[in-house]
CSV table of C-alpha atoms in Angstrom, one decimal:
chain,number,residue,atom,x,y,z
B,1,MET,CA,-0.3,0.2,-0.3
B,2,LYS,CA,1.0,3.4,-0.7
B,3,LEU,CA,-0.2,6.2,1.5
B,4,GLU,CA,-0.6,9.8,-0.4
B,5,VAL,CA,-1.1,13.1,1.9
B,6,ARG,CA,-1.7,15.5,-0.7
B,7,ASN,CA,-1.6,19.6,-0.1
B,8,LEU,CA,-3.6,19.6,3.7
B,9,ARG,CA,-4.9,23.1,4.8
B,10,LYS,CA,-6.9,23.5,8.1
B,11,ASN,CA,-8.6,26.5,9.4
B,12,PHE,CA,-9.7,26.6,13.0
B,13,GLY,CA,-11.3,29.4,12.8
B,14,GLU,CA,-9.5,32.1,10.8
B,15,LYS,CA,-6.5,30.8,12.0
B,16,GLU,CA,-5.1,28.7,8.8
B,17,VAL,CA,-3.1,25.9,11.2
B,18,LEU,CA,-2.0,23.4,8.2
B,19,HIS,CA,-0.4,24.8,5.5
B,20,GLY,CA,-0.1,22.9,1.7
B,21,VAL,CA,0.5,19.4,4.7
B,22,SER,CA,2.0,16.6,1.8
B,23,PHE,CA,4.1,13.3,2.6
B,24,GLN,CA,3.6,9.5,1.3
B,25,VAL,CA,4.2,6.7,2.9
B,26,GLU,CA,4.4,2.8,1.8
B,27,SER,CA,3.7,-0.4,3.4
B,28,GLY,CA,7.0,-2.4,5.2
B,29,LYS,CA,8.8,1.1,5.2
B,30,ALA,CA,8.0,3.4,8.5
B,31,LEU,CA,7.8,7.1,8.5
B,32,GLY,CA,8.4,9.2,10.7
B,33,LEU,CA,6.3,12.4,11.4
B,34,LEU,CA,8.2,14.8,13.7
B,35,GLY,CA,7.4,18.3,14.8
B,36,ARG,CA,7.7,20.6,17.7
B,37,ASN,CA,4.0,21.0,20.5
B,38,GLY,CA,2.1,22.3,18.0
B,39,ALA,CA,3.4,22.1,14.9
B,40,GLY,CA,0.1,20.4,12.8
B,41,LYS,CA,1.2,16.7,13.2
B,42,THR,CA,-2.2,16.2,15.8
B,43,THR,CA,-4.4,18.0,13.9
B,44,THR,CA,-2.2,16.3,10.4
B,45,ILE,CA,-3.5,12.4,12.2
B,46,ARG,CA,-6.6,13.9,13.0
B,47,ILE,CA,-7.5,14.5,9.2
B,48,LEU,CA,-5.6,11.2,8.0
B,49,MET,CA,-8.4,9.2,11.1
B,50,ASP,CA,-10.9,11.4,9.8
B,51,VAL,CA,-11.4,13.3,12.7
B,52,PHE,CA,-10.8,16.5,11.5
B,53,HIS,CA,-12.1,17.7,8.4
B,54,ALA,CA,-8.9,19.2,6.0
B,55,ALA,CA,-10.2,22.8,4.1
B,56,SER,CA,-8.8,21.9,0.6
B,57,GLY,CA,-6.1,18.9,-0.2
B,58,GLU,CA,-6.1,15.0,-0.6
B,59,ILE,CA,-5.1,11.9,1.0
B,60,LEU,CA,-5.0,9.2,-1.9
B,61,LEU,CA,-4.1,5.1,-0.4
B,62,ASP,CA,-2.9,3.0,-3.9
B,63,GLY,CA,-4.1,6.3,-6.3
B,64,SER,CA,-8.3,6.4,-4.7
B,65,ARG,CA,-8.9,8.5,-2.1
B,66,PHE,CA,-9.0,7.2,1.3
B,67,VAL,CA,-11.6,6.0,3.2
B,68,PRO,CA,-10.5,5.2,7.1
B,69,ALA,CA,-14.3,4.0,7.8
B,70,ARG,CA,-13.1,1.3,4.6
B,71,HIS,CA,-10.5,0.5,6.6
B,72,GLN,CA,-8.9,-2.0,9.7
B,73,ILE,CA,-6.9,1.2,11.4
B,74,GLY,CA,-4.6,1.2,14.9
B,75,TYR,CA,-4.3,4.5,16.7
B,76,LEU,CA,-1.5,4.8,19.9
B,77,PRO,CA,-2.5,8.6,20.4
B,78,GLU,CA,-0.4,10.4,22.9
B,79,GLU,CA,-3.3,10.8,24.9
B,80,ARG,CA,-4.3,8.0,26.5
B,81,GLY,CA,-8.2,6.8,25.9
B,82,LEU,CA,-8.7,3.9,27.5
B,83,TYR,CA,-11.4,3.7,30.6
B,84,PRO,CA,-9.4,3.0,33.6
B,85,LYS,CA,-12.4,1.6,36.3
B,86,ARG,CA,-13.0,-1.3,33.6
B,87,LYS,CA,-10.8,-4.7,33.3
B,88,VAL,CA,-8.7,-4.9,30.6
B,89,ILE,CA,-10.0,-6.8,28.5
B,90,ASP,CA,-13.7,-6.0,28.6
B,91,GLN,CA,-12.3,-2.9,27.1
B,92,MET,CA,-10.2,-4.6,24.5
B,93,VAL,CA,-13.3,-6.5,23.3
B,94,PHE,CA,-15.7,-3.6,23.3
B,95,LEU,CA,-13.3,-1.7,21.3
B,96,ALA,CA,-12.2,-4.7,18.9
B,97,THR,CA,-16.4,-5.4,18.2
B,98,LEU,CA,-17.0,-2.0,17.9
B,99,ARG,CA,-14.0,-2.3,14.5
B,100,GLY,CA,-15.9,-5.0,13.3
B,101,MET,CA,-14.8,-8.1,15.0
B,102,GLN,CA,-16.8,-11.0,16.3
B,103,ALA,CA,-17.1,-11.1,20.5
B,104,ARG,CA,-15.7,-14.4,20.3
B,105,GLU,CA,-12.6,-13.3,17.3
B,106,ALA,CA,-12.0,-9.9,20.0
B,107,ARG,CA,-11.2,-12.1,23.3
B,108,GLU,CA,-8.8,-13.9,21.0
B,109,SER,CA,-6.5,-11.0,19.5
B,110,ALA,CA,-7.0,-9.8,23.0
B,111,LYS,CA,-5.2,-12.5,24.3
B,112,LYS,CA,-3.0,-13.2,22.1
B,113,TRP,CA,-2.0,-8.8,22.2
B,114,LEU,CA,-1.8,-8.8,26.1
B,115,ALA,CA,0.6,-12.7,25.5
B,116,ARG,CA,2.7,-11.1,23.3
B,117,LEU,CA,3.2,-7.8,25.6
B,118,GLU,CA,3.9,-9.7,28.6
B,119,VAL,CA,0.5,-8.3,30.1
B,120,ALA,CA,-1.5,-11.3,29.9
B,121,GLU,CA,-1.3,-11.6,33.9
B,122,TYR,CA,-3.5,-8.5,34.1
B,123,ALA,CA,-6.4,-9.0,31.6
B,124,ASP,CA,-9.4,-9.0,34.1
B,125,LYS,CA,-8.0,-6.5,36.1
B,126,LYS,CA,-9.1,-2.8,35.9
B,127,LEU,CA,-6.6,-0.5,34.1
B,128,GLU,CA,-5.8,2.3,37.3
B,129,THR,CA,-4.2,-0.8,39.1
B,130,LEU,CA,-1.4,-1.2,36.6
B,131,SER,CA,1.4,0.7,36.4
B,132,LYS,CA,2.3,3.5,34.2
B,133,GLY,CA,4.3,1.3,32.4
B,134,ASN,CA,1.5,-2.0,31.4
B,135,GLN,CA,-1.2,0.6,31.3
B,136,GLN,CA,1.2,1.6,28.5
B,137,LYS,CA,1.4,-1.6,26.9
B,138,VAL,CA,-1.7,-2.3,27.7
B,139,GLN,CA,-2.4,0.8,25.2
B,140,LEU,CA,-0.2,-0.3,22.4
B,141,ALA,CA,-2.1,-4.3,22.4
B,142,ALA,CA,-6.2,-2.2,22.4
B,143,THR,CA,-4.2,-0.5,18.5
B,144,LEU,CA,-3.3,-4.4,17.9
B,145,VAL,CA,-6.2,-5.8,18.7
B,146,ASN,CA,-8.4,-5.8,15.8
B,147,ASN,CA,-5.7,-6.7,13.5
B,148,PRO,CA,-5.1,-3.1,11.6
B,149,GLU,CA,-3.4,-2.5,8.5
B,150,ILE,CA,-2.3,1.2,9.1
B,151,VAL,CA,-1.3,1.8,11.9
B,152,ILE,CA,-0.8,5.2,14.3
B,153,LEU,CA,2.2,5.9,16.9
B,154,ASP,CA,2.2,8.9,18.8
B,155,GLU,CA,4.5,8.7,21.4
B,156,PRO,CA,4.2,4.5,21.8
B,157,PHE,CA,7.6,4.8,24.0
B,158,SER,CA,5.9,6.8,26.9
B,159,GLY,CA,6.1,5.2,30.7
B,160,LEU,CA,8.9,2.4,29.1
B,161,ASP,CA,11.5,1.1,31.0
B,162,PRO,CA,14.3,-0.4,29.1
B,163,VAL,CA,13.0,-3.6,29.2
B,164,ASN,CA,9.3,-2.8,28.2
B,165,SER,CA,10.7,-0.9,25.2
B,166,GLN,CA,12.4,-3.2,24.3
B,167,ILE,CA,10.1,-5.5,23.6
B,168,LEU,CA,7.7,-3.1,22.0
B,169,LYS,CA,10.8,-2.1,19.5
B,170,ASP,CA,10.6,-5.7,18.6
B,171,VAL,CA,6.3,-5.3,17.7
B,172,VAL,CA,7.2,-2.5,15.8
B,173,ASN,CA,9.3,-4.1,13.9
B,174,GLU,CA,7.2,-7.7,13.8
B,175,LEU,CA,4.7,-4.6,12.0
B,176,ILE,CA,6.8,-3.5,9.8
B,177,GLY,CA,8.1,-7.4,8.5
B,178,GLU,CA,4.7,-8.0,8.5
B,179,ASP,CA,4.2,-4.8,4.8
B,180,ARG,CA,1.8,-3.2,7.7
B,181,LEU,CA,1.8,0.3,6.4
B,182,VAL,CA,3.5,2.5,10.2
B,183,ILE,CA,3.7,5.7,10.7
B,184,PHE,CA,5.2,6.9,14.0
B,185,SER,CA,5.5,9.8,15.7
B,186,SER,CA,7.5,10.8,19.1
B,187,HIS,CA,10.2,13.0,20.5
B,188,GLN,CA,12.7,10.8,21.2
B,189,MET,CA,14.9,10.8,18.0
B,190,SER,CA,16.4,7.5,19.1
B,191,TYR,CA,13.6,5.6,18.0
B,192,VAL,CA,12.4,6.5,14.8
B,193,GLU,CA,16.4,6.7,13.8
B,194,GLU,CA,15.5,2.9,14.3
B,195,PHE,CA,12.8,2.2,12.9
B,196,CYS,CA,11.5,4.6,9.5
B,197,ASP,CA,13.4,4.5,6.2
B,198,HIS,CA,11.1,7.9,5.8
B,199,ILE,CA,10.8,11.4,7.0
B,200,ALA,CA,8.4,14.4,7.4
B,201,ILE,CA,9.3,17.2,9.8
B,202,ILE,CA,6.2,19.4,9.9
B,203,ASN,CA,6.8,23.2,11.6
B,204,LYS,CA,4.1,25.8,12.1
B,205,GLY,CA,1.8,23.9,10.0
B,206,GLU,CA,3.7,23.3,7.2
B,207,VAL,CA,6.8,20.2,5.7
B,208,VAL,CA,10.0,21.4,6.0
B,209,LEU,CA,11.8,18.6,5.2
B,210,ALA,CA,10.7,15.6,3.8
B,211,GLY,CA,12.7,12.5,2.3
B,212,GLU,CA,14.3,9.1,2.8
B,213,LEU,CA,16.6,9.6,6.1
B,214,LYS,CA,19.9,7.9,4.3
B,215,GLU,CA,19.5,10.6,2.0
B,216,ILE,CA,18.9,13.7,3.7
B,217,LYS,CA,21.9,12.4,6.6
B,218,ARG,CA,24.1,12.2,3.7
B,219,GLU,CA,22.8,15.8,2.4
B,220,TYR,CA,23.4,17.6,5.9
B,221,GLY,CA,27.0,15.8,6.7
B,222,ARG,CA,28.2,16.5,3.0
B,223,ASN,CA,31.4,18.4,3.4
B,224,ARG,CA,31.3,19.1,7.1
B,225,LEU,CA,34.3,16.8,9.5
B,226,MET,CA,34.0,16.3,12.8
B,227,LEU,CA,36.9,16.9,14.6
B,228,ALA,CA,37.6,15.7,18.8
B,229,ALA,CA,41.2,16.5,20.6
B,230,GLU,CA,42.8,14.7,23.3
B,231,ASN,CA,44.8,17.7,25.1
B,232,LYS,CA,41.6,20.1,24.9
B,233,ASP,CA,38.0,20.7,25.9
B,234,VAL,CA,35.8,22.0,23.1
B,235,GLY,CA,36.0,25.8,23.8
B,236,THR,CA,39.7,25.9,24.1
B,237,LEU,CA,39.7,23.6,21.2
B,238,GLN,CA,37.4,25.7,19.0
B,239,GLU,CA,39.2,29.1,19.2
B,240,GLN,CA,42.2,27.4,18.1
B,241,VAL,CA,41.0,26.0,15.2
B,242,GLU,CA,39.1,29.7,14.7
B,243,GLY,CA,42.2,31.0,15.2
B,244,GLN,CA,44.1,28.8,12.8
B,245,LEU,CA,42.4,27.4,10.6
B,246,SER,CA,39.4,29.3,9.9
B,247,ASP,CA,41.3,30.0,6.0
B,248,LEU,CA,40.0,26.4,5.8
B,249,VAL,CA,37.3,25.5,8.0
B,250,HIS,CA,34.2,27.4,10.0
B,251,ILE,CA,32.9,26.0,13.0
B,252,SER,CA,28.6,24.7,11.7
B,253,GLY,CA,28.0,23.4,15.2
B,254,ARG,CA,30.0,21.8,17.9
B,255,GLY,CA,29.3,18.4,20.7
B,256,LYS,CA,30.0,17.6,24.2
B,257,ASP,CA,33.9,16.9,23.4
B,258,PHE,CA,33.7,17.8,19.7
B,259,LEU,CA,33.6,20.4,16.3
B,260,ILE,CA,31.6,20.1,13.5
B,261,LEU,CA,33.7,21.5,10.7
B,262,GLU,CA,32.6,22.7,7.9
B,263,LEU,CA,34.6,23.2,4.3
B,264,VAL,CA,35.3,26.6,3.1
B,265,GLN,CA,34.6,26.0,-0.4
B,266,GLY,CA,37.7,25.6,-3.0
B,267,THR,CA,39.3,23.3,0.3
B,268,ASP,CA,39.6,19.4,0.9
B,269,ARG,CA,40.2,17.2,4.1
B,270,ARG,CA,43.7,17.3,3.1
B,271,GLN,CA,44.5,20.3,3.6
B,272,VAL,CA,42.8,20.5,7.0
B,273,MET,CA,44.7,17.4,8.2
B,274,GLY,CA,48.0,19.1,6.6
B,275,ARG,CA,47.3,22.1,8.8
B,276,LEU,CA,46.0,19.4,11.9
B,277,ALA,CA,50.0,18.4,11.8
B,278,GLN,CA,51.1,21.8,11.7
B,279,THR,CA,49.6,22.9,15.6
B,280,ASP,CA,49.7,21.1,19.2
B,281,ILE,CA,47.0,19.6,18.4
B,282,GLN,CA,46.6,15.5,19.7
B,283,VAL,CA,43.7,14.9,17.2
B,284,GLU,CA,41.9,12.2,19.6
B,285,ARG,CA,38.9,12.0,16.0
B,286,PHE,CA,38.8,13.5,12.8
B,287,GLY,CA,36.4,11.9,9.5
B,288,SER,CA,33.7,12.7,8.0
B,289,TYR,CA,30.6,13.8,10.0
B,290,GLN,CA,27.8,11.9,10.4
B,291,PRO,CA,24.8,14.3,11.8
B,292,SER,CA,22.3,12.5,13.8
B,293,LEU,CA,17.9,12.8,13.0
B,294,ASN,CA,18.3,14.8,16.6
B,295,ASP,CA,20.6,17.6,14.9
B,296,ILE,CA,18.7,18.1,11.3
B,297,PHE,CA,15.5,18.6,13.6
B,298,VAL,CA,17.1,21.1,15.8
B,299,ALA,CA,18.5,22.5,12.2
B,300,LYS,CA,15.4,22.9,10.3
B,301,VAL,CA,13.0,24.1,13.3
B,302,GLY,CA,15.3,26.1,16.0
B,303,GLU,CA,15.5,25.8,19.9
B,304,GLU,CA,16.7,22.2,20.8
B,305,GLU,CA,13.5,21.2,23.5
B,306,THR,CA,12.9,18.1,25.2
B,307,VAL,CA,14.4,15.8,22.4
B,308,ARG,CA,16.8,12.9,22.8
């Protein structure tokens, strides 16, 4: 399957909050839908789910108009929606039957997903009696109980410890491997990098960057080098590079213990290596700069927020 979002616009009153949002995602290749809080991600997802209606634009599935009611969709919202005072298994069966499953089939599917996420022992417990992490796993089980062909996960790792995060990572990889269409939204960039082949970054209601993640990283790393020194802290190293190598490189960023250098037009890394050899800098690491998704995100949307 191929889902295409084309030029979505949305107004709340006189304020336009989406300004022509476009991206696409294919089965077996997860899309990371990213943006700061309030950027328009949730509004876009709600239009996709037919909760909101766009002012203009279209959504296509395999070239035809996408009608959510004709497809099984699993949606895990950032704000959770299960009933705290109802038994886990009962509300999972209820939700599955609302989506078209027969009660017996729904109960079997619920048991399967609770077991897969290692919370089967809580099937007859009220949701409010579970820990935050186990509640999160139940939420995911409820998202998948109807065996959806399209899966939308918004901050799925919230509240999970490393062991439970690994369980969820395995499940997400299985969904992708089964050729489901997966849209993954998170501020935890390491997870997005692990799962997603493509990304779309929304900022202030418009897509500011979209495409294949490998190619985007390659482009952002072009003509950039990483330098770390054994004998100098990064501040001292920056001062020395600016004083002795400014005709060859510009400093485009810095990490905790390294600098990101951008080559001046017409220079190459061999010239930089030669100049470094003439200084007292004891090079610890030097080579092509490989930007993280976090670096790219901050570069496109500005000041870093809670991004891990």
